Amino acid sequence: MQGWVAAGVMLMFAWCASDATATGRPELVVPSDPDIVLERLPRGYAGLARPVSPDQPLERVNEMLSAAARTGDARLVTRAGRLVSGLPPQQPEVMKAQAYIAQYQHDFPTALRWLDAAVGADPRDGGARLARSQLHLVMGRLDLARSDCISLVVGIDSGRGQVCLAALALRRGNFNDAMRLTGRWLEQAPSQDPLRLHVLAMRAETAARAGAADTDEWMRQSLAFARGDVRALVPYARYLRKVGRERDAVSLIGQAPGSDSLQLQAALAAWSARLPDAAALSRSIESRYRFARTLGVVPELRDEAEFLLLVKGDAAGALQLAQRNFLTQRDHEDVRILLRSAAAAGRTDTLAPLRRWAASQGLDLPPASGDGP
Amino acid sequence: MKMLLPVVLALLPTLVQAHTLSVSHLEVEVAKDGVLDVGLDLAVRDLALTLPLDANGDDQVTWRELRAVRPQLEDLVLEKLVVESGTGACQLSPRLLATRQYEDGMYAHLALSARCPSMTGLRVRYGLFFQLDPQHRVVMTVRKGETVTTTIGREGSSDLALVVTDARSVADFVREGFHHVLIGYDHLAFLISLVLPATLLHQRPTAWRRPSRLHPILTQVLGLVTAFTAAHSITLTLAALGWVTPSSRLVEIAIAASVSLAALNNLRPFVTRRLWLVAFAFGLVHGFGFAGALGELGLPSHNRLLSLLAFNGGVEMGQLAVVALVLPVLLLVRHRDWYAALVVPVASAAIAAMGAFWLISRL
């Protein structure tokens, strides 16, 4: 009896079983030109190879996390995670580094626990509060994000408080407020303030969502401030795609060092513009997703959903991924991909949880094709 | 302020990034003359974080720069890659440095030859980058003639070993499945927890009835074993084919919890009816555990399904062997007062304690 059950279950899968682990090998090449460039590295990458100073491991952790934020290279985060795991966890800076590492790995509850601990250790730690408010925004808890923003503005750090409120205003779709707050901060803050890229990117994103005529200018300012930084490149490429300038998006990404997010933007742009390399880029993305799953890694669900929806025309598959993504991530783009895939799949009946959540947070949902909050 | 920089900047809500993992590719081919051809592909980015590869600091790696670090690269590989036979270590000799372009970037390819004292009991052990990067993965492929076996190695299984002398036959997979049950103390503990009171029937919580007829006992045991088998077959198949990839740590924790819960249910029954449902639910978890063992063996690409069936068959045979050994003894002693009063509670308490210990140590 049991043998038949087992055999039946496995035969059911037999028809669909694919050879997921046997990977084809690319060709071996021995270059003839000694100066041919094999790989473009993100800025400052090579400096991270030098030995870690035993008395300053946290400095190296922060260098790695900064480089990871600039480049989207996950190996830097996991290496930083290894280093930070050996440090005393009661140090606030270690807590914040741990929070960042957990957030990067989409383990939001753990990230929140670390930030709660950092705020608990020093309630006047403006950096930890701002980081926690941003995390609440990603998780769709706008009320909790607001609470941190108010604490910042009222008595801890009014500069960070403005940034915090601007992000909240942007999330709520109050574009004028977001522009006013970011504009004021950009005028008042020192030109080399570490938050400047964050605020410039937010200002550009606000312009893009508001459909402002000066969006290009803000995007370029953001990019000029941090050339080659994925935090400036990805939103700009996404904006260019949205306004139908896919070729500009491809050329923007062309010379940047390799990154999953940028490659996806290039593939989506090439596909929409029907460029000659669209099919190759699409195959490459597909193969990377498949390979990641073979390795036991879940790819970024929102990105994969957009890829399925736009390139593969698989609205049902995209909806499934967008729904899974929405369980943990409820930022603007997470909501948009859920709305778009549900509309494309003709399954707007599945949006009840989204509507309930939006109502609880006082958010208006945009139409599937629109922008809004 | 400086310390806050990465955290604050990285938590921008619109910028959660996709994840490029660090991966290496290791291929071992058993050549006709008995020499092993070993090919190792290492991401240039991983090397740039390990060796002084970008010598001029221009954020570009050229072929000239890669060739310049070849001695250090070879030292690194020879230190962390071990090929050994049953009678001693094999002599690894680097042969060629080349490049390979994968989807996620450029890789340096180092080809090596391995001369071994004998060609029996050959094993390959890979240990690069795990100490620096806990998420590093290695895709290990062994080729012998038409037979290709691929295994994914990760930290925690960094002492990776592949049998490269002979392709595994279907019988090998049956044997491995059988063996895994017998050495899998947590699976055994769970199984024994289920079977221990199976010769008794619940009368009321904490009280047992001893049926005089065999039929209800055998029905109960058959139901439990069938439910457990069906469930673990499902998850073993899903995981082995790469359709579901749960965290091995969570699976191990859940298995330990299942052992404790099953044993506690004998002491203070909270489920007295439809025990097969419990066996089924926990069987799903144990199936992922079996998949971990199968993953370490690696499924050959040419007959994956048959090998999977064989491994699962071996697991079942192992379970049936345990039941066949234990059940007659339990049937014999079920009418003794000390069995229900002493053996069942003491053995269950011991198993529950072991499960709790495993649970804590795996957290």
XYZ file of C-alpha atoms in Angstrom, chain A:
373
model
C 0.000 0.000 0.000
C 2.547 2.539 1.133
C 4.906 1.695 -1.709
C 2.138 2.425 -4.185
C 1.379 5.720 -2.488
C 5.019 6.775 -2.649
C 5.400 5.630 -6.232
C 2.208 7.426 -7.235
C 3.301 10.679 -5.680
C 6.641 10.562 -7.385
C 5.323 9.515 -10.760
C 3.039 12.534 -10.595
C 6.125 14.713 -10.587
C 8.052 12.602 -13.041
C 6.452 14.142 -16.083
C 7.484 17.594 -15.035
C 10.838 16.825 -13.481
C 13.503 19.005 -14.975
C 17.209 18.692 -14.635
C 17.627 21.683 -12.354
C 21.112 21.030 -11.135
C 22.942 19.932 -14.244
C 24.249 23.209 -15.557
C 25.826 23.750 -18.939
C 29.369 25.050 -18.825
C 30.250 28.256 -20.614
C 33.204 28.112 -22.993
C 36.735 28.375 -21.615
C 38.611 31.393 -22.894
C 42.306 32.186 -22.608
C 42.431 35.855 -23.607
C 45.102 36.858 -26.083
C 45.064 40.532 -25.085
C 46.593 40.952 -21.601
C 44.813 44.262 -21.092
C 41.345 43.040 -21.870
C 38.987 43.955 -19.014
C 37.519 40.838 -17.442
C 35.332 42.495 -14.832
C 34.398 46.019 -13.858
C 34.376 46.214 -10.079
C 32.159 48.514 -8.054
C 34.048 51.539 -6.746
C 36.320 50.768 -3.788
C 35.829 47.017 -4.075
C 39.508 46.167 -4.164
C 40.153 48.027 -0.919
C 37.965 45.521 0.888
C 40.507 42.766 0.179
C 43.078 44.178 2.579
C 43.368 42.381 5.936
C 40.887 43.406 8.619
C 42.450 45.399 11.412
C 41.796 43.404 14.587
C 40.980 46.499 16.639
C 38.630 48.031 14.047
C 36.476 45.237 12.640
C 33.347 47.401 12.774
C 34.961 49.860 10.400
C 35.388 47.085 7.835
C 31.808 45.941 8.433
C 30.572 49.425 7.650
C 32.795 49.688 4.580
C 31.324 46.436 3.305
C 27.740 47.445 4.040
C 28.244 50.820 2.373
C 29.680 49.107 -0.691
C 26.782 46.633 -0.684
C 24.267 49.476 -0.546
C 26.050 51.183 -3.462
C 26.377 48.064 -5.578
C 23.620 45.647 -4.581
C 26.258 42.935 -4.161
C 24.919 40.471 -1.582
C 28.270 38.768 -1.019
C 29.438 41.908 0.770
C 26.499 41.714 3.151
C 27.062 38.074 3.993
C 30.798 38.694 4.507
C 29.961 41.638 6.772
C 27.526 39.359 8.586
C 30.346 36.922 9.281
C 32.533 39.686 10.681
C 29.834 41.289 12.795
C 28.750 37.967 14.304
C 31.992 37.955 16.274
C 31.415 41.400 17.809
C 29.722 42.194 21.141
C 25.996 42.375 20.301
C 25.255 44.962 22.978
C 27.063 47.714 21.034
C 24.483 49.984 19.330
C 26.561 50.140 16.139
C 26.668 46.346 16.014
C 22.898 46.245 16.527
C 22.374 48.617 13.599
C 24.734 46.655 11.384
C 22.871 43.461 12.299
C 19.585 45.202 11.502
C 20.835 46.195 8.094
C 22.074 42.688 7.347
C 18.742 41.162 8.379
C 16.807 43.721 6.365
C 18.917 43.022 3.316
C 18.075 39.356 3.648
C 14.380 40.306 3.912
C 14.235 39.118 7.503
C 12.291 42.186 8.594
C 11.187 40.942 12.041
C 14.821 40.339 13.012
C 15.855 43.715 11.613
C 13.127 45.335 13.666
C 14.236 43.526 16.826
C 17.783 44.836 16.383
C 16.562 48.385 15.794
C 14.217 48.173 18.797
C 17.218 47.105 20.846
C 19.301 49.998 19.491
C 16.558 52.504 20.308
C 16.111 50.841 23.701
C 19.828 51.229 24.399
C 19.770 54.892 23.394
C 16.325 56.433 22.900
C 17.975 59.552 21.434
C 19.697 57.582 18.653
C 18.281 59.450 15.658
C 19.899 57.134 13.133
C 18.292 54.043 14.625
C 14.886 55.742 14.804
C 15.083 56.917 11.198
C 16.159 53.445 10.075
C 13.290 51.907 12.053
C 10.760 54.298 10.535
C 11.975 53.379 7.035
C 11.642 49.706 7.883
C 8.095 50.268 9.134
C 7.325 51.934 5.794
C 8.628 48.924 3.869
C 6.507 46.664 6.054
C 3.446 48.844 5.501
C 3.120 50.059 9.088
C 2.712 53.742 8.360
C 1.290 54.501 11.788
C 4.418 53.165 13.518
C 6.669 54.956 11.027
C 4.885 58.201 11.854
C 5.410 57.668 15.550
C 9.200 57.458 15.030
C 9.129 60.513 12.762
C 7.283 62.548 15.398
C 9.790 61.507 18.084
C 12.605 62.635 15.812
C 11.058 65.975 14.942
C 9.882 66.841 18.423
C 13.076 66.483 20.340
C 15.752 64.199 18.962
C 16.938 65.384 15.585
C 14.802 67.742 13.540
C 16.905 67.233 10.380
C 16.360 63.488 10.385
C 12.787 64.154 11.440
C 12.213 66.124 8.232
C 13.654 63.304 6.158
C 11.469 60.828 7.998
C 8.314 62.878 7.446
C 9.198 63.406 3.788
C 9.390 59.631 3.262
C 6.061 59.209 5.007
C 4.481 61.976 2.900
C 5.813 60.364 -0.272
C 4.408 57.007 0.791
C 1.021 58.565 1.473
C 1.028 60.276 -1.921
C 1.296 63.780 -0.425
C 3.779 64.865 -3.057
C 3.705 68.593 -2.269
C 4.595 67.918 1.373
C 7.354 65.516 0.342
C 8.801 68.093 -2.082
C 8.638 70.860 0.504
C 10.326 68.800 3.224
C 13.071 67.377 1.009
C 13.629 70.778 -0.606
C 14.078 72.437 2.771
C 16.448 69.723 3.957
C 18.558 69.945 0.791
C 18.892 73.710 1.226
C 19.850 73.539 4.881
C 22.008 70.416 5.186
C 25.753 70.431 4.516
C 26.615 69.411 0.962
C 28.447 66.273 2.093
C 25.846 65.105 4.614
C 25.685 61.302 4.428
C 21.909 61.491 4.046
C 22.120 63.627 0.905
C 21.868 60.763 -1.583
C 18.895 59.361 0.316
C 17.119 62.701 0.174
C 18.050 63.427 -3.449
C 16.753 60.001 -4.460
C 13.572 60.616 -2.515
C 13.145 64.034 -4.145
C 13.602 62.496 -7.594
C 11.188 59.682 -6.787
C 8.615 62.230 -5.586
C 8.932 64.125 -8.851
C 8.564 60.907 -10.827
C 5.450 59.803 -8.986
C 3.934 63.289 -9.200
C 4.617 63.371 -12.947
C 6.657 66.558 -12.506
C 8.417 68.090 -15.510
C 11.724 68.368 -13.634
C 11.980 64.637 -12.822
C 14.887 64.120 -15.210
C 16.804 66.921 -13.589
C 16.363 65.476 -10.082
C 17.269 61.998 -11.247
C 20.444 63.363 -12.859
C 21.328 65.296 -9.712
C 20.961 62.153 -7.685
C 23.147 60.268 -10.157
C 25.759 63.035 -10.274
C 26.029 62.892 -6.497
C 26.638 59.134 -6.510
C 27.844 58.072 -9.923
C 27.410 54.360 -10.591
C 25.355 53.868 -7.417
C 22.480 51.414 -7.890
C 20.334 53.487 -5.513
C 20.395 56.267 -8.094
C 20.562 54.130 -11.235
C 17.662 51.763 -10.571
C 15.007 54.440 -9.883
C 16.214 56.440 -12.887
C 16.049 53.392 -15.161
C 12.620 52.516 -13.812
C 11.438 56.077 -14.454
C 12.810 56.074 -17.999
C 10.994 52.822 -18.703
C 7.790 54.191 -17.266
C 7.833 57.210 -19.571
C 8.649 55.099 -22.617
C 12.340 56.007 -22.911
C 13.580 52.424 -22.778
C 16.607 53.034 -25.016
C 17.783 55.751 -22.626
C 17.380 53.278 -19.769
C 19.519 50.696 -21.558
C 22.247 53.209 -22.315
C 22.142 54.510 -18.720
C 22.802 51.024 -17.376
C 25.241 50.034 -20.121
C 28.492 51.019 -18.464
C 27.563 50.267 -14.840
C 29.140 47.335 -12.999
C 26.984 44.192 -13.012
C 24.132 43.998 -10.530
C 20.987 41.867 -10.460
C 18.662 44.863 -10.203
C 20.333 46.754 -13.021
C 20.385 43.707 -15.244
C 16.669 43.256 -14.680
C 15.987 46.886 -15.569
C 18.078 46.478 -18.736
C 16.201 43.302 -19.684
C 12.791 44.904 -19.105
C 13.759 48.006 -21.073
C 15.209 45.983 -23.941
C 12.083 43.854 -24.038
C 9.706 46.825 -24.164
C 11.804 48.562 -26.833
C 12.155 45.293 -28.812
C 15.928 45.699 -28.945
C 17.966 42.952 -30.649
C 19.490 41.668 -27.402
C 16.147 41.526 -25.577
C 15.771 37.771 -25.927
C 19.328 37.086 -24.706
C 18.909 39.389 -21.697
C 15.596 37.783 -20.861
C 17.081 34.260 -21.060
C 19.907 35.372 -18.817
C 17.515 36.711 -16.160
C 15.384 33.593 -16.350
C 18.388 31.367 -15.986
C 19.616 33.357 -12.981
C 16.276 32.969 -11.227
C 16.288 29.236 -11.928
C 19.865 28.886 -10.747
C 19.159 30.851 -7.548
C 16.338 28.475 -6.688
C 18.608 25.503 -7.377
C 21.025 26.972 -4.852
C 18.227 27.243 -2.305
C 17.931 31.019 -2.574
C 14.640 32.830 -3.078
C 15.112 35.622 -5.631
C 13.631 39.081 -5.043
C 9.946 38.261 -5.472
C 8.887 41.713 -6.637
C 11.510 41.765 -9.391
C 10.649 38.258 -10.488
C 6.944 39.097 -10.550
C 7.611 42.092 -12.803
C 9.757 39.933 -15.070
C 7.017 37.305 -15.348
C 4.362 39.923 -15.991
C 6.187 42.007 -18.591
C 8.481 39.594 -20.369
C 6.899 36.176 -19.973
C 3.278 37.386 -20.094
C 2.566 35.107 -17.134
C 0.094 37.217 -15.178
C -1.041 34.358 -12.956
C 2.548 33.509 -11.988
C 3.314 37.170 -11.385
C 0.241 37.532 -9.205
C 1.265 34.551 -7.109
C 4.727 36.025 -6.484
C 3.345 39.523 -5.873
C 0.938 38.117 -3.302
C 3.759 36.281 -1.515
C 5.849 39.435 -1.623
C 2.993 41.492 -0.195
C 2.920 39.308 2.910
C 6.164 40.942 4.041
C 6.785 43.989 1.835
C 4.208 46.726 1.323
C 6.100 49.567 -0.196
C 4.896 51.553 -3.213
C 6.414 49.244 -5.840
C 5.178 46.169 -3.962
C 1.624 47.472 -4.096
C 1.937 48.465 -7.731
C 3.125 45.066 -8.916
C 0.330 43.403 -6.966
C -2.282 45.670 -8.539
C -0.845 45.313 -12.031
C -0.550 41.557 -11.931
C -4.040 41.123 -10.435
C -5.495 43.342 -13.168
C -3.575 41.495 -15.884
C -4.680 38.125 -14.530
C -8.297 39.299 -14.263
C -8.167 38.490 -10.550
C -8.935 41.778 -8.836
C -11.044 39.686 -6.464
C -7.752 38.648 -4.815
C -7.041 42.202 -3.697
C -9.197 42.167 -0.580
C -6.198 41.892 1.831
C -4.539 44.798 0.044
C -7.665 46.929 0.302
C -8.124 46.091 3.994
C -4.530 46.990 4.753
C -4.716 50.239 2.732
C -7.888 51.250 4.573
C -6.261 50.512 7.943
C -3.329 52.763 7.024
C -5.433 55.498 5.431
C -3.930 54.957 1.971
C -5.765 55.444 -1.314
C -4.999 52.704 -3.803
C -4.164 53.831 -7.320
C -5.718 52.211 -10.374
C -3.607 49.296 -11.598
C -2.153 51.320 -14.444
C -1.637 54.489 -12.451
C 0.943 55.605 -9.977
C -0.176 57.308 -6.778
C 0.736 56.186 -3.257
